[in-house]
XYZ file of C-alpha atoms in Angstrom:
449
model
C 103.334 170.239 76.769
C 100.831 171.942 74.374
C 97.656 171.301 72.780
C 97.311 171.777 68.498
C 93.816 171.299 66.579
C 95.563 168.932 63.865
C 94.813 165.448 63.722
C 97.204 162.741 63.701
C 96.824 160.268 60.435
C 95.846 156.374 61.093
C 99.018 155.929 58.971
C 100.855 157.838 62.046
C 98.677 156.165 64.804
C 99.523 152.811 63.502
C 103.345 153.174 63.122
C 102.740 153.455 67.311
C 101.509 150.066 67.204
C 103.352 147.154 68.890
C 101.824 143.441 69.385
C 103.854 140.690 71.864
C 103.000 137.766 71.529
C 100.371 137.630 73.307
C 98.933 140.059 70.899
C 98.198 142.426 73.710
C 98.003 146.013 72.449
C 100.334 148.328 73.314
C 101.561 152.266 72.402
C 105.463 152.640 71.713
C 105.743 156.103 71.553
C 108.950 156.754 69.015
C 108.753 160.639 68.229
C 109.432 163.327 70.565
C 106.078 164.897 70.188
C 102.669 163.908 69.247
C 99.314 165.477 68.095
C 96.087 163.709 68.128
C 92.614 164.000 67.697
C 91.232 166.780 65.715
C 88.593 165.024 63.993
C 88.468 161.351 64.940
C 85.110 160.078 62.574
C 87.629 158.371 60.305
C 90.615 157.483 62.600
C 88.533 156.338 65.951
C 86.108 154.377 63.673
C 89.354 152.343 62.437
C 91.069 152.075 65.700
C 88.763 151.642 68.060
C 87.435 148.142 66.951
C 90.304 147.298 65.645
C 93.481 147.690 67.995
C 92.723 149.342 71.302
C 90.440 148.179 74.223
C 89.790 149.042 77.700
C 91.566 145.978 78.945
C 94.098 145.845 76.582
C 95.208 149.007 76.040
C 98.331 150.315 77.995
C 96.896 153.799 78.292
C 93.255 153.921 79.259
C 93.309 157.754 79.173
C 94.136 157.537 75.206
C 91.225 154.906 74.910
C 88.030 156.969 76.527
C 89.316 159.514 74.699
C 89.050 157.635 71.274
C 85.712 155.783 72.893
C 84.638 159.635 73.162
C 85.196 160.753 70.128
C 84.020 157.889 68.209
C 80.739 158.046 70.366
C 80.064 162.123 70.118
C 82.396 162.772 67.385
C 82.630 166.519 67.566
C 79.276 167.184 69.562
C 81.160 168.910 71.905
C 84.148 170.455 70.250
C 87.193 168.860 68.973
C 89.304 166.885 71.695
C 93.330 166.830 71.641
C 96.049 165.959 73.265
C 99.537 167.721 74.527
C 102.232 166.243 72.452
C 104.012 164.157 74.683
C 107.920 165.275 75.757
C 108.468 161.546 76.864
C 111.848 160.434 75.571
C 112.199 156.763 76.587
C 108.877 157.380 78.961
C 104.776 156.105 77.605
C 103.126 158.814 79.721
C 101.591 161.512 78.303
C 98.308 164.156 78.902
C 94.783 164.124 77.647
C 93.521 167.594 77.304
C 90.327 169.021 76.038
C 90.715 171.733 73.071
C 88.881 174.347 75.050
C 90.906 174.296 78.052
C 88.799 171.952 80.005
C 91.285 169.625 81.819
C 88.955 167.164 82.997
C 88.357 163.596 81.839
C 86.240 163.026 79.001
C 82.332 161.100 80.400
C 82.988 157.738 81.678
C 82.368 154.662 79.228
C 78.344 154.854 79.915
C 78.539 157.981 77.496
C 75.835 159.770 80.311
C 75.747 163.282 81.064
C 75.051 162.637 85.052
C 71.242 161.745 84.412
C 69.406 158.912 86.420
C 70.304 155.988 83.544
C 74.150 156.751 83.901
C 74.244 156.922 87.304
C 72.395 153.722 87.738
C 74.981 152.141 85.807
C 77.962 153.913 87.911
C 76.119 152.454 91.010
C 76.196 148.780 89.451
C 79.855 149.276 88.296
C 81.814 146.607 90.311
C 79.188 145.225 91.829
C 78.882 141.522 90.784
C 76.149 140.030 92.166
C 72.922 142.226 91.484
C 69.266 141.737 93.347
C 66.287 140.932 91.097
C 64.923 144.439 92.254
C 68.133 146.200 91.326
C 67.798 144.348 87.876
C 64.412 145.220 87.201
C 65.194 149.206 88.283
C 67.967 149.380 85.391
C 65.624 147.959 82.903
C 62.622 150.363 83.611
C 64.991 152.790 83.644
C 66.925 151.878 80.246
C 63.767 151.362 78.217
C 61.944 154.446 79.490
C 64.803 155.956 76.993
C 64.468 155.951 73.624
C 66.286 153.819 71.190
C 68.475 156.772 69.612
C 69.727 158.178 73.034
C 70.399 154.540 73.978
C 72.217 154.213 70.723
C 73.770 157.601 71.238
C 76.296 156.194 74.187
C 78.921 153.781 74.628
C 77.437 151.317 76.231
C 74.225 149.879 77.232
C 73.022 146.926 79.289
C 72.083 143.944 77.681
C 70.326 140.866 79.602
C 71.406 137.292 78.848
C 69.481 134.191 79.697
C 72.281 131.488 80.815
C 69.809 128.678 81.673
C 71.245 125.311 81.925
C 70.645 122.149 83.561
C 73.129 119.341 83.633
C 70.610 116.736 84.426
C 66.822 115.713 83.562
C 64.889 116.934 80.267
C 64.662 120.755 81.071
C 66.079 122.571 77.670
C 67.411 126.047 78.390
C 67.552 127.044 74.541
C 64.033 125.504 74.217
C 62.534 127.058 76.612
C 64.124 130.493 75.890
C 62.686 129.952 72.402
C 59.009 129.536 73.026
C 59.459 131.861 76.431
C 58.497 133.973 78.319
C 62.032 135.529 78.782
C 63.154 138.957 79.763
C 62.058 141.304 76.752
C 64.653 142.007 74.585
C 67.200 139.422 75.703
C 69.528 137.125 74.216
C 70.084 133.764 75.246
C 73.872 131.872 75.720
C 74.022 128.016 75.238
C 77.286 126.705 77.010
C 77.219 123.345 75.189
C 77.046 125.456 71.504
C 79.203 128.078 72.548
C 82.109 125.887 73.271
C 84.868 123.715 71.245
C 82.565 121.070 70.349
C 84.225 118.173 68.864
C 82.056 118.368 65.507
C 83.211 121.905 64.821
C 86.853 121.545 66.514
C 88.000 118.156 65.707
C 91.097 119.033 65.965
C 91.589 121.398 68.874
C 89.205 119.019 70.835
C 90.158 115.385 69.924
C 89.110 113.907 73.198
C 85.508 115.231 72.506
C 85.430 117.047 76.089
C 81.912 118.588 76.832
C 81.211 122.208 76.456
C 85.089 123.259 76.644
C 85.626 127.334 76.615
C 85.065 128.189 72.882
C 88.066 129.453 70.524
C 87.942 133.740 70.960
C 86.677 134.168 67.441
C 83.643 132.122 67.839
C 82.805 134.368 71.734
C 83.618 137.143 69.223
C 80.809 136.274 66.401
C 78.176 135.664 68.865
C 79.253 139.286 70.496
C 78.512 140.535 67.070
C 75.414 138.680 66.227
C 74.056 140.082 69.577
C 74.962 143.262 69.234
C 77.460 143.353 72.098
C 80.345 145.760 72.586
C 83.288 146.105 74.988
C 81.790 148.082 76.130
C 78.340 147.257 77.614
C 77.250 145.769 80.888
C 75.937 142.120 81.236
C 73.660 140.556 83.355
C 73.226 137.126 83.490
C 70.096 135.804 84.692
C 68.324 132.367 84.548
C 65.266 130.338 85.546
C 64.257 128.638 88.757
C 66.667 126.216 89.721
C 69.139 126.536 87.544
C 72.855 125.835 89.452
C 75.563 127.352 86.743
C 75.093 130.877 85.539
C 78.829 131.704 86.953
C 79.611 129.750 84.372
C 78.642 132.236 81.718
C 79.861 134.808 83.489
C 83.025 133.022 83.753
C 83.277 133.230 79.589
C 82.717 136.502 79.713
C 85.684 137.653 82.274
C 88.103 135.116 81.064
C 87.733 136.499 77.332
C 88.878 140.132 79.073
C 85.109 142.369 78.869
C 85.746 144.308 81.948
C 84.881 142.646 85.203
C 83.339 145.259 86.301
C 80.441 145.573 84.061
C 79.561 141.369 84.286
C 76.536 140.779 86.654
C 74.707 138.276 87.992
C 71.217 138.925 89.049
C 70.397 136.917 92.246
C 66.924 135.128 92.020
C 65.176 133.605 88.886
C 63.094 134.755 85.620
C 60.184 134.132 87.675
C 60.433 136.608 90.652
C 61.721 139.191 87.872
C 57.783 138.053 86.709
C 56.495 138.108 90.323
C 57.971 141.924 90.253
C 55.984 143.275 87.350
C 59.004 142.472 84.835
C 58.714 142.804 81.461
C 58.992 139.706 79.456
C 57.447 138.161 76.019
C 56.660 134.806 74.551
C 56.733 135.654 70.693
C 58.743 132.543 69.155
C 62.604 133.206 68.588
C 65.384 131.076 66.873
C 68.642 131.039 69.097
C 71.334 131.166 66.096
C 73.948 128.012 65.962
C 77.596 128.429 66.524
C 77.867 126.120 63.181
C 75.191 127.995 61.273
C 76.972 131.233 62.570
C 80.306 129.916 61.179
C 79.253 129.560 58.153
C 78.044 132.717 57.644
C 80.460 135.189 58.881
C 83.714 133.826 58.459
C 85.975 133.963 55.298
C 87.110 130.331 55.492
C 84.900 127.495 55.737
C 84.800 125.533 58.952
C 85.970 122.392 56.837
C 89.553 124.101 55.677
C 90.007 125.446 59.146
C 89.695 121.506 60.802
C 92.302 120.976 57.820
C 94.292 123.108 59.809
C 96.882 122.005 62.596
C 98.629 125.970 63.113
C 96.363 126.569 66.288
C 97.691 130.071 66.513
C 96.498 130.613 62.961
C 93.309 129.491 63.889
C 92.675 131.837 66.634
C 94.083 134.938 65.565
C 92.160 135.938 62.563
C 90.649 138.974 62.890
C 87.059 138.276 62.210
C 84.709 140.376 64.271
C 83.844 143.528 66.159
C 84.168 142.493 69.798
C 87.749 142.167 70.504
C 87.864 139.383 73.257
C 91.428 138.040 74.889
C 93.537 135.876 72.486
C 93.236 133.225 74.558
C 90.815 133.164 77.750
C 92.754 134.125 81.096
C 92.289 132.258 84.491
C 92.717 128.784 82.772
C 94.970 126.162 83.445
C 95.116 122.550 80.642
C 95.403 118.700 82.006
C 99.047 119.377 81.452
C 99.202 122.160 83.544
C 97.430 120.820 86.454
C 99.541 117.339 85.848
C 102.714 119.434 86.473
C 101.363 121.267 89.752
C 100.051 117.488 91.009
C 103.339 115.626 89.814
C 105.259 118.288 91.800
C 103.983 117.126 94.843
C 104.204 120.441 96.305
C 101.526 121.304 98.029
C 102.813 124.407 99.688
C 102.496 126.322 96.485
C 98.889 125.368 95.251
C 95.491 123.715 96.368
C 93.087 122.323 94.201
C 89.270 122.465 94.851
C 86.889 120.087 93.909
C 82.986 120.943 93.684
C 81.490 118.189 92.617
C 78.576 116.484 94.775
C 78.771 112.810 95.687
C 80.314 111.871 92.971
C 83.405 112.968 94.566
C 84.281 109.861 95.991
C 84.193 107.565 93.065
C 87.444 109.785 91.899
C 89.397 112.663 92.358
C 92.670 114.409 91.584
C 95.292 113.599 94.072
C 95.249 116.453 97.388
C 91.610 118.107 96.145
C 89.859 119.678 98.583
C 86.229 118.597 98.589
C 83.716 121.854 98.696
C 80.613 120.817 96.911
C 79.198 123.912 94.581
C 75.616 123.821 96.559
C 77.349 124.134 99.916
C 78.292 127.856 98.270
C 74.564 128.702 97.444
C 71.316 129.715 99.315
C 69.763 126.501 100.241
C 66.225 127.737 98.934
C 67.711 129.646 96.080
C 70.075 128.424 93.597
C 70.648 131.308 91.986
C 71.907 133.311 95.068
C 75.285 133.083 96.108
C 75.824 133.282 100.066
C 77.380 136.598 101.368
C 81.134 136.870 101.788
C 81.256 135.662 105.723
C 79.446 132.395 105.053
C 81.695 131.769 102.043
C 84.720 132.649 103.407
C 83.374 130.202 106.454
C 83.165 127.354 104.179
C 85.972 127.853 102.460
C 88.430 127.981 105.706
C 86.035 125.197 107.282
C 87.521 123.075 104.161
C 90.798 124.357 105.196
C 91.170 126.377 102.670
C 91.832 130.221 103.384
C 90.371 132.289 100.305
C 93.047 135.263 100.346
C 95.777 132.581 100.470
C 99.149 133.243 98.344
C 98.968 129.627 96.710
C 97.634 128.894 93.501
C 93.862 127.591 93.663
C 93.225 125.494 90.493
C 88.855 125.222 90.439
C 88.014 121.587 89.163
C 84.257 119.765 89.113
C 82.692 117.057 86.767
C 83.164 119.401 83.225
C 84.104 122.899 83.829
C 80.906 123.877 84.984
C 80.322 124.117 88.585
C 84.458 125.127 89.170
C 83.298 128.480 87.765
C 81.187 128.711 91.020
C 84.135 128.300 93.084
C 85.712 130.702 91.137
C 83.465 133.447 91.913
C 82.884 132.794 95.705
C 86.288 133.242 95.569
C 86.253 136.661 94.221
C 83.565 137.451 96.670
C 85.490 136.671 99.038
C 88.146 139.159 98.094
C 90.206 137.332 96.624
C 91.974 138.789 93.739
C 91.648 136.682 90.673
C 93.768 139.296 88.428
C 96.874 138.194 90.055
C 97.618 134.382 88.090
C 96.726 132.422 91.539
C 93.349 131.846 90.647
C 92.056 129.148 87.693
C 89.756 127.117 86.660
C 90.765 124.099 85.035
C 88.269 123.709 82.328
C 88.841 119.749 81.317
C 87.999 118.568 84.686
C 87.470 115.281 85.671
C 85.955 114.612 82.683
C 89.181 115.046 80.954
C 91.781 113.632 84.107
C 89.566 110.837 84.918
C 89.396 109.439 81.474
C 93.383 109.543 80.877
C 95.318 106.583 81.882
C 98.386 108.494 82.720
C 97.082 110.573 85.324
C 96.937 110.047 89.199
């Protein structure tokens, strides 16, 4: 092994570059011996956004070092690597140029002081308390806007109200406010394949389907969110489905452990002294977005039938999963359910009463409220009353079978899907899925059971 000071050409980098077909990024190393990283302002500015990210890249060691280096360029010297001696082996060493073997800063770019090690404390940590919340807030915007722009990440709030019954208007109300200053606002039924911008990915005209990756990907951009940055999801009093948005963000691969859901309401954030404003804001439009960022107009894409086409063009910033993970289509389901099998999978149903009226043969009925606080719909129980439920439906959370989430439209499943995880259950491991057509989609075909 050995360390040089010359950097490696994006020509080079790139000739290392390998996508499958489920354009999944990996590194084929093909020479003996490589050099990287002398001075990275050029190549990590390319690469980074481009081909490598934390979830997708089969060496995370080569990514924080790019994230590094594209973040503090050479603020702290110049950063390279051994050259690799790795035959038909992938491994190789990151090294520091003067001698300092450690790891280069975690992703939240701090340098140990009391914002980065808030955000250490929070890493992998789901489900966060209003309090917890509102400490990481004071805490972020008692810094100033450069050092917050100075690091890799940064937390970013996101208001995920929505009711599926009555008059309330989540986008409305997040309009005229008040809202957590400084957030941003996600609208599941915009955000989605919605049959008057997808007509032909979403024929049946299913209700607020899991939208195509570039479209996750523009509204990233539009909000200014990274890879890289921490989300919290919050909502208003008595709103049922965040999981649901935090469900899009996990399935389109922005690291699980930096998507949070703060337990309680806009209002006790208000209750506890939280910031928040009311100045009138426009939400932007998945159509009106559309229009404006992508090369081809919305009308030649629906002229379109190559669906791979249509998802793959490289049109943003945030690099989300191809194609969301943790998903299973009618067709998909159909098979498990024609199979007949029930050894191998269970599906759960969390719809309320209207359960009854229809249901996809050998569901499991665990209604999505019987998995919250009873005075707080925005709190999920802790893991020994979920895992209660769940076995009390006879279903064992850690089991080996597949567990297919189903409700009305996609919605409440998601629920399921995280008490799930809560429960320990590890939903990395293609058991666990939500199957985002629902009964919306089943109960409407005539070929189903």
């Amino acid at each position: 092994m050995y360390g040089l000071q010359y950097g490696l050409k994006v020509s080079d980098v790139l000739s290392f570059i390998y996508c499958n077909n489920n354009n999944i990024i990996y590194l084929r190393m093909r020479i003996q011996s490589i050099v990287l990283l002398s001075s990275l302002s050029v190549c990590s500015s390319f690469l980074l956004p481009q081909l490598i990210t934390p979830q997708h890249s089969s060496h995370p060691n080569l990514y924080r070092c790019l994230s590094y280096c594209q973040t503090k360029r050479s603020d702290r010297g110049r950063i390279c690597t051994a050259g690799a001696n790795i035959g038909s082996s992938s491994s190789f060493t990151i090294m520091n140029h003067n001698s300092d073997t450690s790891r280069p800063p975690d992703d939240d770019g701090s340098d140990c002081d009391e914002y980065g090690n808030m955000l250490k404390s929070i890493e992998n940590q789901t489900l966060l308390s209003v309090k917890t919340c509102l400490d990481i807030y004071r805490i972020m915007t008692n810094k100033s806007g450069k050092e917050i722009e100075k690091r890799i990440n940064k937390v970013v709030f996101i208001d995920a109200s929505w009711w599926h019954k009555g008059d309330l208007n989540g986008r409305k109300m997040f309009e005229t406010g008040p809202r957590i200053k400084d957030s941003i606002y996600m609208d599941i039924d915009d955000i989605s394949m919605q049959y008057d911008i997808f007509p032909n990915i979403n024929p049946k005209k299913l209700p607020h389907m899991l939208p195509p990756a570039h479209l996750f990907a523009l509204f990233m951009d539009e909000y200014n969110i990274s890879n890289h940055d921490h989300i919290i999801i919050y909502g208003r009093k008595s709103v049922l489905f965040t999981p649901r948005t935090w469900f899009l963000f996990q399935s389109f691969g922005h690291n699980p452990s930096k998507v949070h859901l703060m337990q309680g309401s806009l209002e006790e954030w208000i209750d506890l002294g939280g910031d928040t404003e009311t100045n009138p804001v426009i939400v932007p439009r998945a159509k009106d977005l559309l229009a404006s960022k992508t090369t081809t107009s919305t009308t030649s894409i629906n002229k379109k039938h190559d669906r791979e086409e249509y998802f793959c063009r490289p049109t943003s910033k945030y690099i989300p999963r191809e194609y969301p993970s943790n998903v299973l289509n009618m067709d998909q389901v159909l098979n498990y359910v024609i199979g007949k099998d029930t050894s191998k999978y269970v599906i759960i149903d969390s719809r309320g009463s209207s359960f009854v009226k229809g249901n996809i043969p050998n569901s499991v009925h665990i209604p999505y409220s019987t998995l919250m606080e009873p005075d707080n719909t925005l709190k999920l129980k802790d893991k020994d009353e979920l895992s209660n439920t769940f076995m009390e439906a006879g279903v064992d959370p850690l089991t080996d079978k597949i567990i297919i989430c189903s409700c009305g439209s996609g919605v409440s499943a998601c629920t399921v899907f995280l008490a799930l995880e809560q429960c320990g259950r590890n939903i990395d491991d293609k058991k666990s899925f939500m199957y985002d057509g629902s009964w919306s989609e089943w109960g409407a075909e005539h070929d189903t059971p």
